[in-house]
mmCIF file of C-alpha atoms and ligand atoms in Angstrom:
data_model
loop_
_atom_site.group_PDB
_atom_site.id
_atom_site.type_symbol
_atom_site.label_atom_id
_atom_site.label_comp_id
_atom_site.label_asym_id
_atom_site.label_seq_id
_atom_site.Cartn_x
_atom_site.Cartn_y
_atom_site.Cartn_z
ATOM 1 C CA UNK A 348 21.712 36.002 -2.784
ATOM 2 C CA UNK A 349 23.405 32.953 -1.380
ATOM 3 C CA UNK A 350 21.070 30.709 -3.292
ATOM 4 C CA UNK A 351 23.907 29.012 -5.089
ATOM 5 C CA UNK A 352 25.828 28.284 -1.918
ATOM 6 C CA UNK A 353 22.871 26.754 -0.157
ATOM 7 C CA UNK A 354 22.973 22.978 -0.096
ATOM 8 C CA UNK A 355 20.177 21.059 -1.705
ATOM 9 C CA UNK A 356 17.405 20.262 0.766
ATOM 10 C CA UNK A 357 17.264 16.640 -0.291
ATOM 11 C CA UNK A 358 21.023 16.282 0.023
ATOM 12 C CA UNK A 359 20.914 17.920 3.425
ATOM 13 C CA UNK A 360 18.522 15.251 4.619
ATOM 14 C CA UNK A 361 20.256 12.527 2.640
ATOM 15 C CA UNK A 362 17.111 11.347 0.904
ATOM 16 C CA UNK A 363 16.153 10.744 -2.708
ATOM 17 C CA UNK A 364 14.046 13.356 -4.465
ATOM 18 C CA UNK A 365 11.165 10.940 -4.554
ATOM 19 C CA UNK A 366 11.293 10.220 -0.819
ATOM 20 C CA UNK A 367 7.900 9.961 0.794
ATOM 21 C CA UNK A 368 6.730 11.674 3.947
ATOM 22 C CA UNK A 369 7.813 8.809 6.143
ATOM 23 C CA UNK A 370 11.324 8.631 4.721
ATOM 24 C CA UNK A 371 11.732 12.386 5.098
ATOM 25 C CA UNK A 372 10.594 12.268 8.665
ATOM 26 C CA UNK A 373 12.827 9.402 9.629
ATOM 27 C CA UNK A 374 15.872 10.960 7.926
ATOM 28 C CA UNK A 375 15.164 14.237 9.664
ATOM 29 C CA UNK A 376 14.740 12.548 12.997
ATOM 30 C CA UNK A 377 18.039 10.715 12.751
ATOM 31 C CA UNK A 378 20.005 13.787 11.736
ATOM 32 C CA UNK A 379 18.305 16.064 14.224
ATOM 33 C CA UNK A 380 19.210 13.677 17.007
ATOM 34 C CA UNK A 381 22.798 13.554 15.798
ATOM 35 C CA UNK A 382 23.348 17.279 15.493
ATOM 36 C CA UNK A 383 21.140 18.341 18.323
ATOM 37 C CA UNK A 384 22.858 21.217 20.219
ATOM 38 C CA UNK A 385 22.387 19.359 23.481
ATOM 39 C CA UNK A 386 24.517 16.546 22.198
ATOM 40 C CA UNK A 387 27.111 18.865 20.721
ATOM 41 C CA UNK A 388 27.550 21.697 23.204
ATOM 42 C CA UNK A 389 29.639 24.568 21.879
ATOM 43 C CA UNK A 390 30.038 22.931 18.453
ATOM 44 C CA UNK A 391 29.258 25.685 15.962
ATOM 45 C CA UNK A 392 29.462 23.318 13.004
ATOM 46 C CA UNK A 393 26.880 20.982 14.526
ATOM 47 C CA UNK A 394 24.688 23.945 15.276
ATOM 48 C CA UNK A 395 24.897 25.094 11.670
ATOM 49 C CA UNK A 396 24.096 21.568 10.468
ATOM 50 C CA UNK A 397 21.185 21.373 12.841
ATOM 51 C CA UNK A 398 19.762 24.596 11.441
ATOM 52 C CA UNK A 399 20.214 23.371 7.893
ATOM 53 C CA UNK A 400 18.485 20.095 8.624
ATOM 54 C CA UNK A 401 15.600 21.888 10.246
ATOM 55 C CA UNK A 402 15.258 24.285 7.383
ATOM 56 C CA UNK A 403 15.330 21.530 4.781
ATOM 57 C CA UNK A 404 12.714 19.542 6.617
ATOM 58 C CA UNK A 405 10.558 22.586 7.236
ATOM 59 C CA UNK A 406 10.209 23.043 3.492
ATOM 60 C CA UNK A 407 10.065 19.456 2.324
ATOM 61 C CA UNK A 408 7.433 18.322 4.815
ATOM 62 C CA UNK A 409 4.991 20.851 3.399
ATOM 63 C CA UNK A 410 3.697 19.430 0.086
ATOM 64 C CA UNK A 411 3.105 22.890 -1.384
ATOM 65 C CA UNK A 412 6.496 24.222 -0.430
ATOM 66 C CA UNK A 413 8.092 21.007 -1.592
ATOM 67 C CA UNK A 414 6.432 21.273 -4.981
ATOM 68 C CA UNK A 415 7.638 24.865 -5.271
ATOM 69 C CA UNK A 416 11.144 23.817 -4.267
ATOM 70 C CA UNK A 417 11.137 20.978 -6.779
ATOM 71 C CA UNK A 418 10.230 23.433 -9.519
ATOM 72 C CA UNK A 419 12.236 26.490 -8.598
ATOM 73 C CA UNK A 420 14.860 25.371 -6.113
ATOM 74 C CA UNK A 421 15.856 27.770 -3.381
ATOM 75 C CA UNK A 422 14.644 30.651 -5.514
ATOM 76 C CA UNK A 423 11.136 29.589 -4.591
ATOM 77 C CA UNK A 424 11.627 30.915 -1.102
ATOM 78 C CA UNK A 425 13.478 34.117 -1.715
ATOM 79 C CA UNK A 426 11.786 37.416 -1.191
ATOM 80 C CA UNK A 427 9.316 37.925 -3.979
ATOM 81 C CA UNK A 428 9.887 34.453 -5.301
ATOM 82 C CA UNK A 429 7.200 32.630 -7.219
ATOM 83 C CA UNK A 430 4.160 31.797 -5.217
ATOM 84 C CA UNK A 431 5.071 34.234 -2.467
ATOM 85 C CA UNK A 432 6.603 31.536 -0.352
ATOM 86 C CA UNK A 433 8.871 33.984 1.441
ATOM 87 C CA UNK A 434 9.558 33.951 5.129
ATOM 88 C CA UNK A 435 11.493 30.764 5.461
ATOM 89 C CA UNK A 436 12.737 29.082 8.521
ATOM 90 C CA UNK A 437 13.172 31.231 11.562
ATOM 91 C CA UNK A 438 11.364 34.146 9.966
ATOM 92 C CA UNK A 439 7.950 35.136 11.176
ATOM 93 C CA UNK A 440 7.711 33.165 14.367
ATOM 94 C CA UNK A 441 7.453 29.579 13.169
ATOM 95 C CA UNK A 442 10.483 28.443 15.141
ATOM 96 C CA UNK A 443 12.186 25.358 16.295
ATOM 97 C CA UNK A 444 9.696 24.399 18.918
ATOM 98 C CA UNK A 445 6.945 24.032 16.334
ATOM 99 C CA UNK A 446 8.957 21.517 14.398
ATOM 100 C CA UNK A 447 9.972 19.872 17.569
ATOM 101 C CA UNK A 448 6.457 19.295 18.674
ATOM 102 C CA UNK A 449 5.657 18.044 15.267
ATOM 103 C CA UNK A 450 8.337 15.455 15.157
ATOM 104 C CA UNK A 451 9.259 14.722 18.684
ATOM 105 C CA UNK A 452 5.816 15.002 20.139
ATOM 106 C CA UNK A 453 5.245 11.450 19.032
ATOM 107 C CA UNK A 454 8.525 10.238 20.408
ATOM 108 C CA UNK A 455 8.345 11.956 23.703
ATOM 109 C CA UNK A 456 4.753 11.546 24.548
ATOM 110 C CA UNK A 457 3.638 8.364 22.907
ATOM 111 C CA UNK A 458 0.926 9.719 20.691
ATOM 112 C CA UNK A 459 1.581 13.384 21.210
ATOM 113 C CA UNK A 460 -0.047 14.501 18.030
ATOM 114 C CA UNK A 461 -3.319 12.909 18.874
ATOM 115 C CA UNK A 462 -3.636 14.154 22.396
ATOM 116 C CA UNK A 463 -6.337 16.603 23.212
ATOM 117 C CA UNK A 464 -7.059 18.460 26.401
ATOM 118 C CA UNK A 465 -8.030 16.583 29.526
ATOM 119 C CA UNK A 466 -5.746 13.654 28.690
ATOM 120 C CA UNK A 467 -8.181 12.235 26.192
ATOM 121 C CA UNK A 468 -6.305 10.209 23.670
ATOM 122 C CA UNK A 469 -7.398 8.763 20.378
ATOM 123 C CA UNK A 470 -7.370 4.967 20.276
ATOM 124 C CA UNK A 471 -4.922 3.135 18.047
ATOM 125 C CA UNK A 472 -5.822 2.048 14.537
ATOM 126 C CA UNK A 473 -6.112 -1.676 14.191
ATOM 127 C CA UNK A 474 -5.237 -3.924 11.299
ATOM 128 C CA UNK A 475 -7.115 -7.077 10.417
ATOM 129 C CA UNK A 476 -5.889 -9.366 7.655
ATOM 130 C CA UNK A 477 -8.593 -11.116 5.686
ATOM 131 C CA UNK A 478 -8.173 -13.609 2.889
ATOM 132 C CA UNK A 479 -11.016 -14.384 0.521
ATOM 133 C CA UNK A 480 -11.370 -16.595 -2.538
ATOM 134 C CA UNK A 481 -11.724 -15.331 -6.086
ATOM 135 C CA UNK A 482 -15.304 -16.630 -6.026
ATOM 136 C CA UNK A 483 -16.011 -14.456 -2.988
ATOM 137 C CA UNK A 484 -14.425 -11.478 -4.707
ATOM 138 C CA UNK A 485 -16.737 -12.224 -7.643
ATOM 139 C CA UNK A 486 -19.989 -12.396 -5.705
ATOM 140 C CA UNK A 487 -19.092 -10.089 -2.843
ATOM 141 C CA UNK A 488 -20.105 -11.019 0.658
ATOM 142 C CA UNK A 489 -20.776 -9.926 4.167
ATOM 143 C CA UNK A 490 -18.072 -11.308 6.412
ATOM 144 C CA UNK A 491 -18.381 -11.643 10.156
ATOM 145 C CA UNK A 492 -15.111 -10.997 11.893
ATOM 146 C CA UNK A 493 -14.100 -11.068 15.526
ATOM 147 C CA UNK A 494 -11.726 -8.330 16.526
ATOM 148 C CA UNK A 495 -9.996 -8.203 19.870
ATOM 149 C CA UNK A 496 -10.138 -4.588 20.809
ATOM 150 C CA UNK A 497 -10.291 -2.372 23.788
ATOM 151 C CA UNK A 498 -13.542 -0.592 24.441
ATOM 152 C CA UNK A 499 -14.483 2.198 26.782
ATOM 153 C CA UNK A 500 -14.873 0.928 30.351
ATOM 154 C CA UNK A 501 -18.540 1.005 31.254
ATOM 155 C CA UNK A 502 -17.963 1.145 35.000
ATOM 156 C CA UNK A 503 -16.162 4.499 34.988
ATOM 157 C CA UNK A 504 -17.484 5.638 31.585
ATOM 158 C CA UNK A 505 -13.897 5.898 30.433
ATOM 159 C CA UNK A 506 -12.657 8.369 33.028
ATOM 160 C CA UNK A 507 -10.409 5.791 34.726
ATOM 161 C CA UNK A 508 -11.471 7.059 38.132
ATOM 162 C CA UNK A 509 -13.398 4.901 40.577
ATOM 163 C CA UNK A 510 -17.108 5.687 40.313
ATOM 164 C CA UNK A 511 -17.963 8.480 42.718
ATOM 165 C CA UNK A 512 -14.457 9.937 42.575
ATOM 166 C CA UNK A 513 -12.941 12.439 40.167
ATOM 167 C CA UNK A 514 -9.512 12.632 38.580
ATOM 168 C CA UNK A 515 -7.527 15.539 39.984
ATOM 169 C CA UNK A 516 -5.658 18.153 38.017
ATOM 170 C CA UNK A 517 -1.959 17.344 37.693
ATOM 171 C CA UNK A 518 0.148 19.527 39.961
ATOM 172 C CA UNK A 519 3.254 19.395 37.772
ATOM 173 C CA UNK A 520 1.773 20.791 34.600
ATOM 174 C CA UNK A 521 -1.359 22.417 35.975
ATOM 175 C CA UNK A 522 -3.481 20.280 33.696
ATOM 176 C CA UNK A 523 -1.789 21.223 30.403
ATOM 177 C CA UNK A 524 -0.221 17.808 29.951
ATOM 178 C CA UNK A 525 2.978 19.407 28.732
ATOM 179 C CA UNK A 526 5.843 21.239 30.345
ATOM 180 C CA UNK A 527 8.349 23.617 28.790
ATOM 181 C CA UNK A 528 12.006 22.995 29.286
ATOM 182 C CA UNK A 529 14.985 25.024 28.157
ATOM 183 C CA UNK A 530 17.276 23.137 25.800
ATOM 184 C CA UNK A 531 20.362 24.854 24.464
ATOM 185 C CA UNK A 532 19.269 28.042 22.756
ATOM 186 C CA UNK A 533 15.605 27.285 22.424
ATOM 187 C CA UNK A 534 12.912 25.831 24.561
ATOM 188 C CA UNK A 535 11.141 22.552 23.999
ATOM 189 C CA UNK A 536 7.748 21.456 25.071
ATOM 190 C CA UNK A 537 7.629 18.023 26.593
ATOM 191 C CA UNK A 538 4.996 15.673 27.747
ATOM 192 C CA UNK A 539 4.466 16.075 31.477
ATOM 193 C CA UNK A 540 6.409 13.305 33.245
ATOM 194 C CA UNK A 541 3.943 13.132 36.138
ATOM 195 C CA UNK A 542 0.666 12.622 34.311
ATOM 196 C CA UNK A 543 2.153 11.430 30.978
ATOM 197 C CA UNK A 544 0.252 14.095 29.140
ATOM 198 C CA UNK A 545 -3.114 13.407 30.637
ATOM 199 C CA UNK A 546 -3.277 16.635 32.600
ATOM 200 C CA UNK A 547 -4.947 14.732 35.362
ATOM 201 C CA UNK A 548 -3.891 12.195 37.906
ATOM 202 C CA UNK A 549 -6.133 9.485 39.236
ATOM 203 C CA UNK A 550 -5.825 8.898 42.960
ATOM 204 C CA UNK A 551 -8.561 6.301 43.166
ATOM 205 C CA UNK A 552 -8.420 4.171 40.001
ATOM 206 C CA UNK A 553 -11.444 2.329 38.643
ATOM 207 C CA UNK A 554 -11.302 -1.332 39.677
ATOM 208 C CA UNK A 555 -12.496 -2.720 36.371
ATOM 209 C CA UNK A 556 -10.005 -0.998 34.079
ATOM 210 C CA UNK A 557 -7.255 -0.158 36.578
ATOM 211 C CA UNK A 558 -7.465 3.503 35.671
ATOM 212 C CA UNK A 559 -7.024 2.972 31.927
ATOM 213 C CA UNK A 560 -10.564 3.959 31.077
ATOM 214 C CA UNK A 561 -10.870 1.042 28.699
ATOM 215 C CA UNK A 562 -11.031 -2.734 28.798
ATOM 216 C CA UNK A 563 -10.174 -5.393 26.230
ATOM 217 C CA UNK A 564 -12.960 -7.347 24.635
ATOM 218 C CA UNK A 565 -13.640 -9.279 21.491
ATOM 219 C CA UNK A 566 -16.166 -7.697 19.257
ATOM 220 C CA UNK A 567 -18.023 -9.137 16.312
ATOM 221 C CA UNK A 568 -18.255 -6.910 13.287
ATOM 222 C CA UNK A 569 -19.814 -7.456 9.940
ATOM 223 C CA UNK A 570 -17.781 -6.269 6.998
ATOM 224 C CA UNK A 571 -19.246 -5.710 3.607
ATOM 225 C CA UNK A 572 -16.966 -7.032 0.848
ATOM 226 C CA UNK A 573 -18.176 -5.481 -2.400
ATOM 227 C CA UNK A 574 -18.267 -7.395 -5.675
ATOM 228 C CA UNK A 575 -15.125 -7.056 -7.742
ATOM 229 C CA UNK A 576 -12.842 -6.152 -4.856
ATOM 230 C CA UNK A 577 -9.157 -6.468 -5.687
ATOM 231 C CA UNK A 578 -6.281 -8.112 -3.908
ATOM 232 C CA UNK A 579 -4.512 -5.640 -1.618
ATOM 233 C CA UNK A 580 -7.567 -3.490 -0.975
ATOM 234 C CA UNK A 581 -7.776 -1.729 2.364
ATOM 235 C CA UNK A 582 -11.195 -1.264 3.858
ATOM 236 C CA UNK A 583 -11.421 1.367 6.564
ATOM 237 C CA UNK A 584 -14.039 1.030 9.257
ATOM 238 C CA UNK A 585 -14.054 4.426 10.864
ATOM 239 C CA UNK A 586 -14.183 4.430 14.649
ATOM 240 C CA UNK A 587 -14.012 0.626 14.904
ATOM 241 C CA UNK A 588 -10.434 0.555 16.143
ATOM 242 C CA UNK A 589 -9.197 0.674 19.681
ATOM 243 C CA UNK A 590 -11.181 2.822 22.093
ATOM 244 C CA UNK A 591 -9.625 6.127 23.090
ATOM 245 C CA UNK A 592 -8.106 6.719 26.482
ATOM 246 C CA UNK A 593 -10.296 8.475 29.014
ATOM 247 C CA UNK A 594 -13.112 9.258 26.656
ATOM 248 C CA UNK A 595 -10.962 10.090 23.606
ATOM 249 C CA UNK A 596 -12.192 9.130 20.121
ATOM 250 C CA UNK A 597 -11.728 5.574 18.859
ATOM 251 C CA UNK A 598 -9.176 4.701 16.220
ATOM 252 C CA UNK A 599 -10.074 3.113 12.895
ATOM 253 C CA UNK A 600 -10.060 -0.505 11.874
ATOM 254 C CA UNK A 601 -8.339 -1.330 8.604
ATOM 255 C CA UNK A 602 -9.158 -4.573 6.866
ATOM 256 C CA UNK A 603 -6.258 -5.636 4.643
ATOM 257 C CA UNK A 604 -7.801 -7.841 2.048
ATOM 258 C CA UNK A 605 -6.028 -10.436 -0.015
ATOM 259 C CA UNK A 606 -7.549 -12.637 -2.681
ATOM 260 C CA UNK A 607 -6.222 -16.197 -2.732
ATOM 261 C CA UNK A 608 -4.795 -17.326 -6.079
ATOM 262 C CA UNK A 609 -7.295 -19.413 -8.036
ATOM 263 C CA UNK A 610 -6.499 -22.847 -9.412
ATOM 264 C CA UNK A 611 -7.849 -22.072 -12.886
ATOM 265 C CA UNK A 612 -8.212 -18.328 -13.368
ATOM 266 C CA UNK A 613 -5.603 -15.603 -13.155
ATOM 267 C CA UNK A 614 -6.854 -12.097 -12.692
ATOM 268 C CA UNK A 615 -5.642 -8.862 -14.198
ATOM 269 C CA UNK A 616 -7.867 -6.025 -13.092
ATOM 270 C CA UNK A 617 -11.367 -7.012 -14.136
ATOM 271 C CA UNK A 618 -10.174 -9.495 -16.769
ATOM 272 C CA UNK A 619 -9.586 -13.162 -16.184
ATOM 273 C CA UNK A 620 -7.213 -15.464 -17.999
ATOM 274 C CA UNK A 621 -7.054 -19.198 -18.185
ATOM 275 C CA UNK A 622 -5.088 -21.703 -20.242
ATOM 276 C CA UNK A 623 -6.911 -24.517 -21.971
ATOM 277 C CA UNK A 624 -5.030 -27.366 -23.658
ATOM 278 C CA UNK A 625 -6.659 -28.696 -26.823
ATOM 279 C CA UNK A 626 -5.598 -31.543 -29.062
ATOM 280 C CA UNK A 627 -3.497 -30.968 -32.152
ATOM 281 C CA UNK A 628 -6.342 -32.207 -34.356
ATOM 282 C CA UNK A 629 -8.919 -29.844 -32.758
ATOM 283 C CA UNK A 630 -6.472 -26.990 -33.317
ATOM 284 C CA UNK A 631 -6.075 -27.971 -36.961
ATOM 285 C CA UNK A 632 -9.666 -28.886 -37.808
ATOM 286 C CA UNK A 633 -11.467 -26.495 -35.459
ATOM 287 C CA UNK A 634 -13.955 -27.530 -32.812
ATOM 288 C CA UNK A 635 -15.762 -26.582 -29.657
ATOM 289 C CA UNK A 636 -15.343 -27.109 -25.923
ATOM 290 C CA UNK A 637 -17.117 -25.963 -22.807
ATOM 291 C CA UNK A 638 -15.713 -24.298 -19.721
ATOM 292 C CA UNK A 639 -17.286 -23.318 -16.430
ATOM 293 C CA UNK A 640 -17.010 -19.582 -15.837
ATOM 294 C CA UNK A 641 -17.014 -17.599 -12.585
ATOM 295 C CA UNK A 642 -20.793 -17.107 -12.661
ATOM 296 C CA UNK A 643 -21.144 -20.899 -12.475
ATOM 297 C CA UNK A 644 -22.539 -21.137 -16.004
ATOM 298 C CA UNK A 645 -21.007 -23.223 -18.745
ATOM 299 C CA UNK A 646 -19.738 -21.338 -21.738
ATOM 300 C CA UNK A 647 -19.148 -22.783 -25.150
ATOM 301 C CA UNK A 648 -15.855 -21.843 -26.752
ATOM 302 C CA UNK A 649 -15.407 -22.165 -30.502
ATOM 303 C CA UNK A 650 -11.924 -23.011 -31.722
ATOM 304 C CA UNK A 651 -11.414 -21.763 -35.259
ATOM 305 C CA UNK A 652 -9.734 -23.961 -37.844
ATOM 306 C CA UNK A 653 -5.927 -23.615 -37.810
ATOM 307 C CA UNK A 654 -5.660 -22.202 -34.283
ATOM 308 C CA UNK A 655 -2.074 -21.642 -33.148
ATOM 309 C CA UNK A 656 -0.809 -22.110 -29.598
ATOM 310 C CA UNK A 657 -1.011 -18.936 -27.488
ATOM 311 C CA UNK A 658 -4.113 -17.748 -29.313
ATOM 312 C CA UNK A 659 -6.463 -15.926 -26.952
ATOM 313 C CA UNK A 660 -10.189 -16.367 -27.364
ATOM 314 C CA UNK A 661 -12.238 -13.704 -25.649
ATOM 315 C CA UNK A 662 -15.465 -14.384 -23.773
ATOM 316 C CA UNK A 663 -17.059 -11.001 -23.329
ATOM 317 C CA UNK A 664 -18.382 -10.143 -19.879
ATOM 318 C CA UNK A 665 -17.194 -13.410 -18.373
ATOM 319 C CA UNK A 666 -14.495 -11.748 -16.279
ATOM 320 C CA UNK A 667 -14.769 -10.175 -12.837
ATOM 321 C CA UNK A 668 -17.318 -7.546 -11.910
ATOM 322 C CA UNK A 669 -15.945 -4.016 -12.037
ATOM 323 C CA UNK A 670 -15.986 -2.518 -8.542
ATOM 324 C CA UNK A 671 -18.936 -0.176 -7.930
ATOM 325 C CA UNK A 672 -20.323 -0.623 -11.416
ATOM 326 C CA UNK A 673 -22.607 -2.996 -13.270
ATOM 327 C CA UNK A 674 -19.916 -3.889 -15.791
ATOM 328 C CA UNK A 675 -17.842 -7.010 -16.063
ATOM 329 C CA UNK A 676 -14.407 -7.691 -17.462
ATOM 330 C CA UNK A 677 -13.712 -10.350 -20.079
ATOM 331 C CA UNK A 678 -12.401 -13.866 -19.852
ATOM 332 C CA UNK A 679 -9.492 -14.711 -22.123
ATOM 333 C CA UNK A 680 -9.021 -18.358 -22.921
ATOM 334 C CA UNK A 681 -5.412 -18.969 -23.876
ATOM 335 C CA UNK A 682 -5.036 -21.966 -26.129
ATOM 336 C CA UNK A 683 -2.220 -24.419 -25.625
ATOM 337 C CA UNK A 684 -1.858 -27.340 -27.996
ATOM 338 C CA UNK A 685 -1.004 -30.792 -26.902
ATOM 339 C CA UNK A 686 1.282 -32.797 -29.138
ATOM 340 C CA UNK A 687 0.035 -36.414 -29.335
ATOM 341 C CA UNK A 688 2.122 -38.997 -27.492
ATOM 342 C CA UNK A 689 2.182 -42.815 -27.253
ATOM 343 C CA UNK A 690 1.078 -43.227 -30.855
ATOM 344 C CA UNK A 691 -0.126 -46.558 -32.182
ATOM 345 C CA UNK A 692 1.401 -47.961 -35.339
ATOM 346 C CA UNK A 693 -1.632 -46.890 -37.359
ATOM 347 C CA UNK A 694 -1.554 -43.326 -35.977
ATOM 348 C CA UNK A 695 2.118 -43.104 -36.804
ATOM 349 C CA UNK A 696 1.471 -44.181 -40.392
ATOM 350 C CA UNK A 697 -1.315 -41.630 -40.770
ATOM 351 C CA UNK A 698 0.858 -38.815 -39.470
ATOM 352 C CA UNK A 699 3.749 -39.861 -41.695
ATOM 353 C CA UNK A 700 1.400 -39.853 -44.634
ATOM 354 C CA UNK A 701 0.102 -36.451 -43.556
ATOM 355 C CA UNK A 702 3.662 -35.211 -43.396
ATOM 356 C CA UNK A 703 4.335 -36.301 -46.967
ATOM 357 C CA UNK A 704 1.315 -34.396 -48.133
ATOM 358 C CA UNK A 705 2.319 -31.238 -46.268
ATOM 359 C CA UNK A 706 3.489 -28.143 -48.078
ATOM 360 C CA UNK A 707 4.343 -24.485 -47.503
ATOM 361 C CA UNK A 708 0.635 -23.747 -47.204
ATOM 362 C CA UNK A 709 0.053 -26.245 -44.405
ATOM 363 C CA UNK A 710 2.677 -24.709 -42.162
ATOM 364 C CA UNK A 711 3.429 -21.161 -43.343
ATOM 365 C CA UNK A 712 4.977 -20.092 -40.039
ATOM 366 C CA UNK A 713 7.686 -22.707 -39.853
ATOM 367 C CA UNK A 714 8.381 -22.526 -43.570
ATOM 368 C CA UNK A 715 8.758 -18.761 -43.242
ATOM 369 C CA UNK A 716 10.977 -19.094 -40.192
ATOM 370 C CA UNK A 717 13.366 -21.572 -41.759
ATOM 371 C CA UNK A 718 13.717 -19.573 -44.915
ATOM 372 C CA UNK A 719 14.490 -16.457 -42.840
ATOM 373 C CA UNK A 720 17.001 -18.493 -40.879
ATOM 374 C CA UNK A 721 18.652 -19.655 -44.102
ATOM 375 C CA UNK A 722 18.862 -16.086 -45.378
ATOM 376 C CA UNK A 723 20.475 -15.058 -42.104
ATOM 377 C CA UNK A 724 23.227 -17.681 -42.365
ATOM 378 C CA UNK A 725 23.797 -16.840 -46.012
ATOM 379 C CA UNK A 726 24.581 -13.208 -45.128
ATOM 380 C CA UNK A 727 26.809 -14.436 -42.287
ATOM 381 C CA UNK A 728 28.960 -16.469 -44.623
ATOM 382 C CA UNK A 729 29.411 -13.613 -47.100
HETATM 383 ZN ZN1 LIG B 1017 -13.038 1.850 34.435
HETATM 384 ZN ZN1 LIG B 1018 1.014 16.745 34.306
#
């Protein structure tokens, strides 16, 4: 009923319609902090804003609901609306605390979302930047990399407790790792301040890892770089990131790959481009030259008679390999034409003689251009 009066979800959060998940989240976070009832006690306007912000985020963070909202607006969530998306914010139990855990879990408890029972915590994802040459991208390779990373402590098997001793259950949270606290008109779950979410406290820490359950080491990994890989590719090595805390799963290792620019070839997808300067006479009379291609072979390029600058000659299959296929792109040789310089007297005479013998047929492009130009100025002066 009050569909019309309801503010636009995107406007409520102050984001563009194309905002991605991260932008939504950060906008929500900022506003939620600002209008949080705890910060604005007794302010009904702030409370209303806070509800609006929560509602908007509740819908936009869910890709399905967001798609429905984008198509149908608020009508998407009215009773009996398309897709049966009824039961919006506050209806049916999904309340504030759910959202709060979602968003603030991370803020309050470090990596709240990743925590599992017993204080086990997933290790962080790691990033490794790797630069390869175009030749390496062509042939593919196995690269050995050394990654400083933390691994599970072997002395305590990751428990963090001195061998022979056991971690004890946290007295504050009873092992849950989280405590509930009343905030304004709803209650919030927080990471336990005593055990920092672990649910356990270690009285006798392991000497090797100081109770962390993991130690830092450099590991050697071999990474397979497939043929035809493109600049900007991310390779994910699952479970090769930082070790988890107290027996939690390891994070992932992401290799961010960049391909160094080549001195001769430019790449566009699987195709390669290169510029080759030829002499004016070769361009006019036709001829041949050889170039070395990425496979190390020499390829003969035929220049047809009367070749103009900018002409692209295609060498089929001489481009880059297509990733995960047996195909190859093409190599385009872009012709540039070098105008002769430092002419001898004899050369000058020959060219002057050539000039005298030239006609419309010898240079149709320029003849055409100048006659068009003339026509243009004639209409201007009318
Ligand atoms: Zn240890
Ligand atoms: Zn605790």
